[in-house]
Amino acid sequence: SNPVAVAIAQAKLSSASSARVVAACRTILASEKSTSIPRGEFWRLCYDPETLGEICRVRDALLSDCRSDARISLRALMLGLLHGPLRQRAPAHLSNQMPRTYATKPRGAVRFWRKRAMTPPRVPLLDLVTSRGPRYLGAGLPDTPGEILVHDSRDEIGHPFGKPFSYVITSPPYIGMDHYPRDQWLRNWFVGGPARPTWSPRDALLTDDPERFVNELGRVWTRVGGVCTKGARLTVRFGAIRSHPINPTNVIAASLESSDCDWRILTVTDAGPATHGRRQSDQFLATPSKSVREIDVHAVLRTN
């Protein structure tokens, strides 16, 4: 149900070339005028005024119409370009100095920039889209049919494709991972959210309370089972972080047991430590915690 994740996922189903994405960006900048430029010290220090104006023009246009593959891909590309570290070479991001994987909170960012007398660089948005687009879009993706749904899986899902599913592959947030909505607040703003960090208990499975987490995840398995055919296979990647030392196998087993469907665990396999590759526990935390080994749980739906 996270709009940033939805925007990125939708781009993976689009088939626009980098040339079409650049053309879409050029058209927007040539024709659109922004009516919603955020104000305040954070925004003055985060972006050059001209760059911020261009960002807002593209944002407004995509919020108004993001139906074409080119615009869907442009939106995802913009999410990657929105903030990141400064470089001595050609810029790779639009912002003043900031981490790439998460957005610093406004007060902390302003303190950091003021202490170091850092000012935002003028980065022409179209130039950056033109130079970075081929890096992300040059290889292209296979034209695969699919659909991305904005939905909280704890709520009733229905049958969005007209028939039940046979396979489900997923990875829930780990216990203690409740930072993602706040850490991605700037990208969330770009896709229509508020111009400040916000957080709601609905943004996470109340992940500091293991018992509540198990019950909430059990609701998910109930909803998932309701749209699956008998005999459907479920694969769950799960793990833990050091600040919340739990047994991942026990948590998934308890959550499946608490659901209203008859899920049976077939196997539990070692997926290695989360530090291997770009695993979830590294991506979802502003300051990544050392993680324990992850597991893949394979289950079958006996009755629903």
PDB file of C-alpha atoms in Angstrom:
ATOM      1  CA  SER A   1       0.000   0.000   0.000  1.00  0.00           C
ATOM      2  CA  ASN A   2       3.075   2.263  -0.181  1.00  0.00           C
ATOM      3  CA  PRO A   3       2.762   4.686  -3.130  1.00  0.00           C
ATOM      4  CA  VAL A   4       6.533   4.860  -3.681  1.00  0.00           C
ATOM      5  CA  ALA A   5       6.763   1.083  -3.952  1.00  0.00           C
ATOM      6  CA  VAL A   6       3.745   1.085  -6.268  1.00  0.00           C
ATOM      7  CA  ALA A   7       5.348   3.665  -8.578  1.00  0.00           C
ATOM      8  CA  ILE A   8       8.573   1.665  -8.814  1.00  0.00           C
ATOM      9  CA  ALA A   9       6.725  -1.597  -9.388  1.00  0.00           C
ATOM     10  CA  GLN A  10       4.574  -0.081 -12.128  1.00  0.00           C
ATOM     11  CA  ALA A  11       7.709   1.032 -13.962  1.00  0.00           C
ATOM     12  CA  LYS A  12       8.920  -2.559 -14.065  1.00  0.00           C
ATOM     13  CA  LEU A  13       5.886  -3.407 -16.192  1.00  0.00           C
ATOM     14  CA  SER A  14       6.401  -0.489 -18.585  1.00  0.00           C
ATOM     15  CA  SER A  15       8.311  -0.813 -21.852  1.00  0.00           C
ATOM     16  CA  ALA A  16       9.310   2.777 -22.628  1.00  0.00           C
ATOM     17  CA  SER A  17      12.746   3.424 -24.105  1.00  0.00           C
ATOM     18  CA  SER A  18      15.054   6.024 -22.591  1.00  0.00           C
ATOM     19  CA  ALA A  19      14.486   8.210 -25.674  1.00  0.00           C
ATOM     20  CA  ARG A  20      10.724   8.224 -25.081  1.00  0.00           C
ATOM     21  CA  VAL A  21      11.233   9.042 -21.414  1.00  0.00           C
ATOM     22  CA  VAL A  22      13.510  11.971 -22.268  1.00  0.00           C
ATOM     23  CA  ALA A  23      10.977  13.184 -24.830  1.00  0.00           C
ATOM     24  CA  ALA A  24       8.186  13.028 -22.248  1.00  0.00           C
ATOM     25  CA  CYS A  25      10.286  15.019 -19.790  1.00  0.00           C
ATOM     26  CA  ARG A  26      11.159  17.616 -22.437  1.00  0.00           C
ATOM     27  CA  THR A  27       7.498  18.041 -23.357  1.00  0.00           C
ATOM     28  CA  ILE A  28       6.480  18.529 -19.731  1.00  0.00           C
ATOM     29  CA  LEU A  29       9.168  21.115 -19.032  1.00  0.00           C
ATOM     30  CA  ALA A  30       8.292  23.014 -22.199  1.00  0.00           C
ATOM     31  CA  SER A  31       4.578  23.200 -21.508  1.00  0.00           C
ATOM     32  CA  GLU A  32       3.874  22.872 -17.796  1.00  0.00           C
ATOM     33  CA  LYS A  33       3.884  25.570 -15.140  1.00  0.00           C
ATOM     34  CA  SER A  34       4.020  24.456 -11.525  1.00  0.00           C
ATOM     35  CA  THR A  35       1.443  25.760  -9.087  1.00  0.00           C
ATOM     36  CA  SER A  36       2.669  23.947  -5.978  1.00  0.00           C
ATOM     37  CA  ILE A  37       6.269  24.748  -5.054  1.00  0.00           C
ATOM     38  CA  PRO A  38       6.938  23.942  -1.363  1.00  0.00           C
ATOM     39  CA  ARG A  39       8.424  26.668   0.804  1.00  0.00           C
ATOM     40  CA  GLY A  40      10.747  26.747   3.787  1.00  0.00           C
ATOM     41  CA  GLU A  41      14.413  26.528   4.722  1.00  0.00           C
ATOM     42  CA  PHE A  42      14.680  22.825   3.979  1.00  0.00           C
ATOM     43  CA  TRP A  43      13.511  23.289   0.394  1.00  0.00           C
ATOM     44  CA  ARG A  44      15.762  26.342  -0.130  1.00  0.00           C
ATOM     45  CA  LEU A  45      18.808  24.388   0.991  1.00  0.00           C
ATOM     46  CA  CYS A  46      17.889  21.060  -0.572  1.00  0.00           C
ATOM     47  CA  TYR A  47      17.360  22.240  -4.151  1.00  0.00           C
ATOM     48  CA  ASP A  48      18.471  25.116  -6.337  1.00  0.00           C
ATOM     49  CA  PRO A  49      15.367  27.267  -6.999  1.00  0.00           C
ATOM     50  CA  GLU A  50      15.374  26.573 -10.737  1.00  0.00           C
ATOM     51  CA  THR A  51      15.884  22.865 -10.163  1.00  0.00           C
ATOM     52  CA  LEU A  52      13.065  22.764  -7.605  1.00  0.00           C
ATOM     53  CA  GLY A  53      10.778  24.549 -10.042  1.00  0.00           C
ATOM     54  CA  GLU A  54      11.536  21.936 -12.694  1.00  0.00           C
ATOM     55  CA  ILE A  55      10.981  19.097 -10.221  1.00  0.00           C
ATOM     56  CA  CYS A  56       7.597  20.547  -9.271  1.00  0.00           C
ATOM     57  CA  ARG A  57       6.559  20.984 -12.896  1.00  0.00           C
ATOM     58  CA  VAL A  58       7.320  17.337 -13.617  1.00  0.00           C
ATOM     59  CA  ARG A  59       5.640  16.301 -10.354  1.00  0.00           C
ATOM     60  CA  ASP A  60       2.459  18.234 -11.141  1.00  0.00           C
ATOM     61  CA  ALA A  61       2.299  16.835 -14.662  1.00  0.00           C
ATOM     62  CA  LEU A  62       2.765  13.243 -13.507  1.00  0.00           C
ATOM     63  CA  LEU A  63       0.181  13.621 -10.753  1.00  0.00           C
ATOM     64  CA  SER A  64      -2.245  14.899 -13.375  1.00  0.00           C
ATOM     65  CA  ASP A  65      -1.493  12.212 -15.964  1.00  0.00           C
ATOM     66  CA  CYS A  66       0.777   9.212 -15.481  1.00  0.00           C
ATOM     67  CA  ARG A  67      -0.894   6.697 -17.778  1.00  0.00           C
ATOM     68  CA  SER A  68       1.645   6.259 -20.573  1.00  0.00           C
ATOM     69  CA  ASP A  69       4.631   3.929 -20.262  1.00  0.00           C
ATOM     70  CA  ALA A  70       6.975   6.869 -20.833  1.00  0.00           C
ATOM     71  CA  ARG A  71       5.495   8.855 -17.939  1.00  0.00           C
ATOM     72  CA  ILE A  72       5.400   5.822 -15.656  1.00  0.00           C
ATOM     73  CA  SER A  73       9.107   5.229 -16.340  1.00  0.00           C
ATOM     74  CA  LEU A  74       9.896   8.935 -15.932  1.00  0.00           C
ATOM     75  CA  ARG A  75       8.228   8.935 -12.524  1.00  0.00           C
ATOM     76  CA  ALA A  76      10.333   5.990 -11.350  1.00  0.00           C
ATOM     77  CA  LEU A  77      13.502   7.566 -12.747  1.00  0.00           C
ATOM     78  CA  MET A  78      12.712  10.805 -10.922  1.00  0.00           C
ATOM     79  CA  LEU A  79      12.374   8.901  -7.655  1.00  0.00           C
ATOM     80  CA  GLY A  80      15.944   7.712  -8.101  1.00  0.00           C
ATOM     81  CA  LEU A  81      17.289  11.126  -9.094  1.00  0.00           C
ATOM     82  CA  LEU A  82      15.477  13.089  -6.394  1.00  0.00           C
ATOM     83  CA  HIS A  83      18.234  12.940  -3.770  1.00  0.00           C
ATOM     84  CA  GLY A  84      21.689  11.511  -3.231  1.00  0.00           C
ATOM     85  CA  PRO A  85      25.336  12.383  -2.576  1.00  0.00           C
ATOM     86  CA  LEU A  86      27.139  15.196  -4.359  1.00  0.00           C
ATOM     87  CA  ARG A  87      29.914  14.281  -6.776  1.00  0.00           C
ATOM     88  CA  GLN A  88      32.915  16.150  -8.173  1.00  0.00           C
ATOM     89  CA  ARG A  89      32.081  14.673 -11.564  1.00  0.00           C
ATOM     90  CA  ALA A  90      28.832  15.208 -13.419  1.00  0.00           C
ATOM     91  CA  PRO A  91      25.906  15.185 -10.953  1.00  0.00           C
ATOM     92  CA  ALA A  92      23.929  11.994 -10.439  1.00  0.00           C
ATOM     93  CA  HIS A  93      21.155  13.522  -8.326  1.00  0.00           C
ATOM     94  CA  LEU A  94      19.168  16.742  -8.097  1.00  0.00           C
ATOM     95  CA  SER A  95      19.653  17.595  -4.419  1.00  0.00           C
ATOM     96  CA  ASN A  96      22.183  19.016  -2.039  1.00  0.00           C
ATOM     97  CA  GLN A  97      24.244  16.426  -0.145  1.00  0.00           C
ATOM     98  CA  MET A  98      21.921  13.653   1.076  1.00  0.00           C
ATOM     99  CA  PRO A  99      21.908   9.859   1.288  1.00  0.00           C
ATOM    100  CA  ARG A 100      20.574   8.082  -1.778  1.00  0.00           C
ATOM    101  CA  THR A 101      18.607   5.340  -0.027  1.00  0.00           C
ATOM    102  CA  TYR A 102      16.631   7.524   2.390  1.00  0.00           C
ATOM    103  CA  ALA A 103      15.696  11.171   2.835  1.00  0.00           C
ATOM    104  CA  THR A 104      17.098  12.968   5.860  1.00  0.00           C
ATOM    105  CA  LYS A 105      14.493  14.633   8.072  1.00  0.00           C
ATOM    106  CA  PRO A 106      14.254  18.400   7.458  1.00  0.00           C
ATOM    107  CA  ARG A 107      15.740  19.611  10.757  1.00  0.00           C
ATOM    108  CA  GLY A 108      18.697  17.257  10.598  1.00  0.00           C
ATOM    109  CA  ALA A 109      19.343  18.056   6.958  1.00  0.00           C
ATOM    110  CA  VAL A 110      19.234  21.816   7.541  1.00  0.00           C
ATOM    111  CA  ARG A 111      21.661  21.529  10.490  1.00  0.00           C
ATOM    112  CA  PHE A 112      24.032  19.459   8.370  1.00  0.00           C
ATOM    113  CA  TRP A 113      23.995  21.860   5.418  1.00  0.00           C
ATOM    114  CA  ARG A 114      24.255  25.027   7.510  1.00  0.00           C
ATOM    115  CA  LYS A 115      27.127  23.680   9.607  1.00  0.00           C
ATOM    116  CA  ARG A 116      29.094  22.959   6.440  1.00  0.00           C
ATOM    117  CA  ALA A 117      27.881  26.019   4.501  1.00  0.00           C
ATOM    118  CA  MET A 118      26.623  23.720   1.748  1.00  0.00           C
ATOM    119  CA  THR A 119      24.413  25.148  -0.973  1.00  0.00           C
ATOM    120  CA  PRO A 120      22.427  23.144  -3.518  1.00  0.00           C
ATOM    121  CA  PRO A 121      23.912  22.849  -7.008  1.00  0.00           C
ATOM    122  CA  ARG A 122      22.051  23.968 -10.097  1.00  0.00           C
ATOM    123  CA  VAL A 123      21.272  20.685 -11.842  1.00  0.00           C
ATOM    124  CA  PRO A 124      19.207  21.044 -15.036  1.00  0.00           C
ATOM    125  CA  LEU A 125      16.593  18.330 -14.692  1.00  0.00           C
ATOM    126  CA  LEU A 126      16.354  17.494 -18.392  1.00  0.00           C
ATOM    127  CA  ASP A 127      20.136  17.143 -18.653  1.00  0.00           C
ATOM    128  CA  LEU A 128      20.162  14.693 -15.761  1.00  0.00           C
ATOM    129  CA  VAL A 129      17.265  12.664 -17.153  1.00  0.00           C
ATOM    130  CA  THR A 130      19.055  12.566 -20.510  1.00  0.00           C
ATOM    131  CA  SER A 131      22.363  11.408 -19.026  1.00  0.00           C
ATOM    132  CA  ARG A 132      21.027   8.979 -16.434  1.00  0.00           C
ATOM    133  CA  GLY A 133      18.053   7.589 -18.346  1.00  0.00           C
ATOM    134  CA  PRO A 134      20.053   5.172 -20.520  1.00  0.00           C
ATOM    135  CA  ARG A 135      21.777   3.819 -17.419  1.00  0.00           C
ATOM    136  CA  TYR A 136      18.472   2.662 -15.958  1.00  0.00           C
ATOM    137  CA  LEU A 137      16.380   2.161 -19.078  1.00  0.00           C
ATOM    138  CA  GLY A 138      18.897   1.334 -21.796  1.00  0.00           C
ATOM    139  CA  ALA A 139      18.699  -2.453 -21.527  1.00  0.00           C
ATOM    140  CA  GLY A 140      14.913  -2.470 -21.459  1.00  0.00           C
ATOM    141  CA  LEU A 141      12.652  -4.986 -19.763  1.00  0.00           C
ATOM    142  CA  PRO A 142      10.685  -7.855 -21.305  1.00  0.00           C
ATOM    143  CA  ASP A 143       7.122  -6.956 -22.225  1.00  0.00           C
ATOM    144  CA  THR A 144       5.331  -8.900 -19.494  1.00  0.00           C
ATOM    145  CA  PRO A 145       1.602  -8.578 -18.771  1.00  0.00           C
ATOM    146  CA  GLY A 146       0.702  -7.709 -15.206  1.00  0.00           C
ATOM    147  CA  GLU A 147      -0.970  -5.242 -12.898  1.00  0.00           C
ATOM    148  CA  ILE A 148       0.093  -3.364  -9.781  1.00  0.00           C
ATOM    149  CA  LEU A 149      -2.595  -2.904  -7.136  1.00  0.00           C
ATOM    150  CA  VAL A 150      -2.492  -0.246  -4.412  1.00  0.00           C
ATOM    151  CA  HIS A 151      -3.885  -2.203  -1.507  1.00  0.00           C
ATOM    152  CA  ASP A 152      -3.345  -3.178   2.120  1.00  0.00           C
ATOM    153  CA  SER A 153      -3.238  -6.965   2.132  1.00  0.00           C
ATOM    154  CA  ARG A 154      -4.804  -7.090   5.589  1.00  0.00           C
ATOM    155  CA  ASP A 155      -8.035  -5.929   3.965  1.00  0.00           C
ATOM    156  CA  GLU A 156     -10.241  -7.942   1.636  1.00  0.00           C
ATOM    157  CA  ILE A 157      -8.549  -8.377  -1.721  1.00  0.00           C
ATOM    158  CA  GLY A 158     -11.185  -9.880  -4.004  1.00  0.00           C
ATOM    159  CA  HIS A 159     -10.194 -11.505  -7.305  1.00  0.00           C
ATOM    160  CA  PRO A 160      -8.514  -8.702  -9.288  1.00  0.00           C
ATOM    161  CA  PHE A 161      -7.721 -10.967 -12.255  1.00  0.00           C
ATOM    162  CA  GLY A 162     -10.952 -12.945 -12.301  1.00  0.00           C
ATOM    163  CA  LYS A 163      -9.415 -16.219 -11.157  1.00  0.00           C
ATOM    164  CA  PRO A 164      -7.542 -17.470  -8.072  1.00  0.00           C
ATOM    165  CA  PHE A 165      -3.766 -17.449  -7.733  1.00  0.00           C
ATOM    166  CA  SER A 166      -1.618 -20.587  -7.744  1.00  0.00           C
ATOM    167  CA  TYR A 167       1.646 -19.010  -6.554  1.00  0.00           C
ATOM    168  CA  VAL A 168       2.372 -16.200  -4.093  1.00  0.00           C
ATOM    169  CA  ILE A 169       5.887 -14.854  -3.471  1.00  0.00           C
ATOM    170  CA  THR A 170       6.307 -12.156  -0.840  1.00  0.00           C
ATOM    171  CA  SER A 171       8.541 -10.671   1.852  1.00  0.00           C
ATOM    172  CA  PRO A 172       6.828  -8.882   4.764  1.00  0.00           C
ATOM    173  CA  PRO A 173       8.621  -6.163   6.733  1.00  0.00           C
ATOM    174  CA  TYR A 174      10.727  -7.626   9.507  1.00  0.00           C
ATOM    175  CA  ILE A 175       9.885  -6.962  13.144  1.00  0.00           C
ATOM    176  CA  GLY A 176      11.308  -3.538  14.001  1.00  0.00           C
ATOM    177  CA  MET A 177      11.260  -2.217  10.432  1.00  0.00           C
ATOM    178  CA  ASP A 178       8.872   0.685  10.907  1.00  0.00           C
ATOM    179  CA  HIS A 179      11.036   3.420   9.385  1.00  0.00           C
ATOM    180  CA  TYR A 180      10.335   3.011   5.676  1.00  0.00           C
ATOM    181  CA  PRO A 181       7.432   5.503   5.290  1.00  0.00           C
ATOM    182  CA  ARG A 182       9.345   8.205   7.159  1.00  0.00           C
ATOM    183  CA  ASP A 183      12.676   7.454   5.499  1.00  0.00           C
ATOM    184  CA  GLN A 184      11.083   7.770   2.061  1.00  0.00           C
ATOM    185  CA  TRP A 185       9.121  10.939   2.842  1.00  0.00           C
ATOM    186  CA  LEU A 186      10.703  13.013   0.044  1.00  0.00           C
ATOM    187  CA  ARG A 187       9.942  10.402  -2.601  1.00  0.00           C
ATOM    188  CA  ASN A 188       6.481  10.050  -1.109  1.00  0.00           C
ATOM    189  CA  TRP A 189       6.006  13.809  -1.566  1.00  0.00           C
ATOM    190  CA  PHE A 190       6.918  13.478  -5.246  1.00  0.00           C
ATOM    191  CA  VAL A 191       4.161  10.915  -5.818  1.00  0.00           C
ATOM    192  CA  GLY A 192       1.552  13.086  -4.115  1.00  0.00           C
ATOM    193  CA  GLY A 193       2.249  12.918  -0.385  1.00  0.00           C
ATOM    194  CA  PRO A 194       2.750  15.790   2.075  1.00  0.00           C
ATOM    195  CA  ALA A 195       5.861  17.986   1.980  1.00  0.00           C
ATOM    196  CA  ARG A 196       6.996  16.726   5.394  1.00  0.00           C
ATOM    197  CA  PRO A 197       7.670  13.368   7.080  1.00  0.00           C
ATOM    198  CA  THR A 198       4.568  11.617   8.414  1.00  0.00           C
ATOM    199  CA  TRP A 199       3.853   8.235   9.928  1.00  0.00           C
ATOM    200  CA  SER A 200       0.764   6.214  10.756  1.00  0.00           C
ATOM    201  CA  PRO A 201       0.358   2.826  12.474  1.00  0.00           C
ATOM    202  CA  ARG A 202      -1.259   1.638   9.237  1.00  0.00           C
ATOM    203  CA  ASP A 203       2.119   2.123   7.537  1.00  0.00           C
ATOM    204  CA  ALA A 204       3.532  -0.894   9.337  1.00  0.00           C
ATOM    205  CA  LEU A 205       2.357  -4.074  10.999  1.00  0.00           C
ATOM    206  CA  LEU A 206       2.981  -2.478  14.416  1.00  0.00           C
ATOM    207  CA  THR A 207       6.379  -4.078  14.170  1.00  0.00           C
ATOM    208  CA  ASP A 208       7.674  -3.382  17.674  1.00  0.00           C
ATOM    209  CA  ASP A 209       5.150  -5.811  19.205  1.00  0.00           C
ATOM    210  CA  PRO A 210       5.883  -9.424  18.145  1.00  0.00           C
ATOM    211  CA  GLU A 211       2.492 -10.759  19.241  1.00  0.00           C
ATOM    212  CA  ARG A 212       0.590  -8.030  17.412  1.00  0.00           C
ATOM    213  CA  PHE A 213       2.848  -8.510  14.407  1.00  0.00           C
ATOM    214  CA  VAL A 214       2.006 -12.228  14.264  1.00  0.00           C
ATOM    215  CA  ASN A 215      -1.726 -11.526  14.477  1.00  0.00           C
ATOM    216  CA  GLU A 216      -1.628  -8.806  11.810  1.00  0.00           C
ATOM    217  CA  LEU A 217       0.438 -10.992   9.492  1.00  0.00           C
ATOM    218  CA  GLY A 218      -2.044 -13.797  10.111  1.00  0.00           C
ATOM    219  CA  ARG A 219      -4.743 -11.490   8.719  1.00  0.00           C
ATOM    220  CA  VAL A 220      -2.644 -11.124   5.576  1.00  0.00           C
ATOM    221  CA  TRP A 221      -2.390 -14.906   5.129  1.00  0.00           C
ATOM    222  CA  THR A 222      -6.167 -15.156   5.574  1.00  0.00           C
ATOM    223  CA  ARG A 223      -6.749 -12.604   2.811  1.00  0.00           C
ATOM    224  CA  VAL A 224      -4.125 -14.209   0.575  1.00  0.00           C
ATOM    225  CA  GLY A 225      -5.638 -17.643   1.074  1.00  0.00           C
ATOM    226  CA  GLY A 226      -9.028 -16.276   0.130  1.00  0.00           C
ATOM    227  CA  VAL A 227      -7.844 -15.444  -3.401  1.00  0.00           C
ATOM    228  CA  CYS A 228      -5.790 -18.603  -3.935  1.00  0.00           C
ATOM    229  CA  THR A 229      -6.759 -21.968  -5.331  1.00  0.00           C
ATOM    230  CA  LYS A 230      -6.499 -25.081  -3.167  1.00  0.00           C
ATOM    231  CA  GLY A 231      -2.937 -26.364  -3.369  1.00  0.00           C
ATOM    232  CA  ALA A 232      -1.493 -22.895  -4.016  1.00  0.00           C
ATOM    233  CA  ARG A 233       2.167 -22.464  -3.079  1.00  0.00           C
ATOM    234  CA  LEU A 234       3.365 -19.632  -0.856  1.00  0.00           C
ATOM    235  CA  THR A 235       7.021 -18.569  -0.593  1.00  0.00           C
ATOM    236  CA  VAL A 236       7.968 -16.069   2.118  1.00  0.00           C
ATOM    237  CA  ARG A 237      11.389 -14.438   2.538  1.00  0.00           C
ATOM    238  CA  PHE A 238      11.795 -13.391   6.167  1.00  0.00           C
ATOM    239  CA  GLY A 239      14.482 -12.523   8.689  1.00  0.00           C
ATOM    240  CA  ALA A 240      15.280 -10.373  11.698  1.00  0.00           C
ATOM    241  CA  ILE A 241      17.400  -7.420  12.744  1.00  0.00           C
ATOM    242  CA  ARG A 242      19.739  -7.279  15.730  1.00  0.00           C
ATOM    243  CA  SER A 243      17.625  -4.770  17.622  1.00  0.00           C
ATOM    244  CA  HIS A 244      14.691  -7.215  17.541  1.00  0.00           C
ATOM    245  CA  PRO A 245      16.194 -10.693  17.989  1.00  0.00           C
ATOM    246  CA  ILE A 246      13.416 -13.151  17.131  1.00  0.00           C
ATOM    247  CA  ASN A 247      13.296 -16.571  15.514  1.00  0.00           C
ATOM    248  CA  PRO A 248      12.081 -15.909  11.953  1.00  0.00           C
ATOM    249  CA  THR A 249      10.814 -19.458  11.452  1.00  0.00           C
ATOM    250  CA  ASN A 250       8.725 -19.339  14.611  1.00  0.00           C
ATOM    251  CA  VAL A 251       7.201 -15.978  13.658  1.00  0.00           C
ATOM    252  CA  ILE A 252       6.116 -17.119  10.188  1.00  0.00           C
ATOM    253  CA  ALA A 253       4.854 -20.451  11.530  1.00  0.00           C
ATOM    254  CA  ALA A 254       2.812 -18.697  14.225  1.00  0.00           C
ATOM    255  CA  SER A 255       1.376 -16.195  11.745  1.00  0.00           C
ATOM    256  CA  LEU A 256       0.313 -18.948   9.339  1.00  0.00           C
ATOM    257  CA  GLU A 257      -1.238 -20.839  12.243  1.00  0.00           C
ATOM    258  CA  SER A 258      -3.178 -17.734  13.336  1.00  0.00           C
ATOM    259  CA  SER A 259      -4.780 -17.281   9.909  1.00  0.00           C
ATOM    260  CA  ASP A 260      -8.234 -18.603   9.071  1.00  0.00           C
ATOM    261  CA  CYS A 261      -6.836 -20.692   6.204  1.00  0.00           C
ATOM    262  CA  ASP A 262      -5.116 -24.065   6.397  1.00  0.00           C
ATOM    263  CA  TRP A 263      -1.539 -23.259   5.407  1.00  0.00           C
ATOM    264  CA  ARG A 264       0.994 -26.052   5.834  1.00  0.00           C
ATOM    265  CA  ILE A 265       4.740 -25.381   5.875  1.00  0.00           C
ATOM    266  CA  LEU A 266       6.582 -27.695   3.493  1.00  0.00           C
ATOM    267  CA  THR A 267      10.195 -26.557   3.881  1.00  0.00           C
ATOM    268  CA  VAL A 268      12.282 -23.824   5.459  1.00  0.00           C
ATOM    269  CA  THR A 269      15.543 -23.057   3.657  1.00  0.00           C
ATOM    270  CA  ASP A 270      18.485 -20.854   4.608  1.00  0.00           C
ATOM    271  CA  ALA A 271      18.630 -17.739   2.414  1.00  0.00           C
ATOM    272  CA  GLY A 272      21.925 -16.510   3.852  1.00  0.00           C
ATOM    273  CA  PRO A 273      22.673 -13.253   5.663  1.00  0.00           C
ATOM    274  CA  ALA A 274      20.769 -10.154   4.626  1.00  0.00           C
ATOM    275  CA  THR A 275      24.057  -8.383   3.888  1.00  0.00           C
ATOM    276  CA  HIS A 276      24.491 -10.540   0.772  1.00  0.00           C
ATOM    277  CA  GLY A 277      23.084  -8.493  -2.101  1.00  0.00           C
ATOM    278  CA  ARG A 278      20.524  -5.719  -1.726  1.00  0.00           C
ATOM    279  CA  ARG A 279      18.338  -7.405   0.852  1.00  0.00           C
ATOM    280  CA  GLN A 280      15.324  -5.894   2.524  1.00  0.00           C
ATOM    281  CA  SER A 281      16.852  -5.183   5.916  1.00  0.00           C
ATOM    282  CA  ASP A 282      19.541  -3.030   4.282  1.00  0.00           C
ATOM    283  CA  GLN A 283      17.118  -1.102   2.075  1.00  0.00           C
ATOM    284  CA  PHE A 284      14.353  -0.330   4.567  1.00  0.00           C
ATOM    285  CA  LEU A 285      16.402   1.250   7.353  1.00  0.00           C
ATOM    286  CA  ALA A 286      18.096   4.645   7.345  1.00  0.00           C
ATOM    287  CA  THR A 287      20.939   3.217   9.419  1.00  0.00           C
ATOM    288  CA  PRO A 288      21.098  -0.449   8.442  1.00  0.00           C
ATOM    289  CA  SER A 289      21.278  -2.813  11.401  1.00  0.00           C
ATOM    290  CA  LYS A 290      23.317  -5.966  11.266  1.00  0.00           C
ATOM    291  CA  SER A 291      20.889  -8.751  10.501  1.00  0.00           C
ATOM    292  CA  VAL A 292      20.665 -12.412  11.306  1.00  0.00           C
ATOM    293  CA  ARG A 293      20.364 -14.989   8.545  1.00  0.00           C
ATOM    294  CA  GLU A 294      17.254 -14.886   6.412  1.00  0.00           C
ATOM    295  CA  ILE A 295      15.008 -17.786   5.541  1.00  0.00           C
ATOM    296  CA  ASP A 296      12.675 -18.806   2.749  1.00  0.00           C
ATOM    297  CA  VAL A 297       9.501 -20.472   3.993  1.00  0.00           C
ATOM    298  CA  HIS A 298       7.605 -22.614   1.473  1.00  0.00           C
ATOM    299  CA  ALA A 299       3.996 -23.464   2.324  1.00  0.00           C
ATOM    300  CA  VAL A 300       0.958 -24.972   0.623  1.00  0.00           C
ATOM    301  CA  LEU A 301      -2.712 -24.063   1.015  1.00  0.00           C
ATOM    302  CA  ARG A 302      -4.648 -27.197   1.952  1.00  0.00           C
ATOM    303  CA  THR A 303      -8.046 -25.515   2.391  1.00  0.00           C
ATOM    304  CA  ASN A 304      -9.275 -21.931   2.265  1.00  0.00           C
TER     305      ASN A 304
END
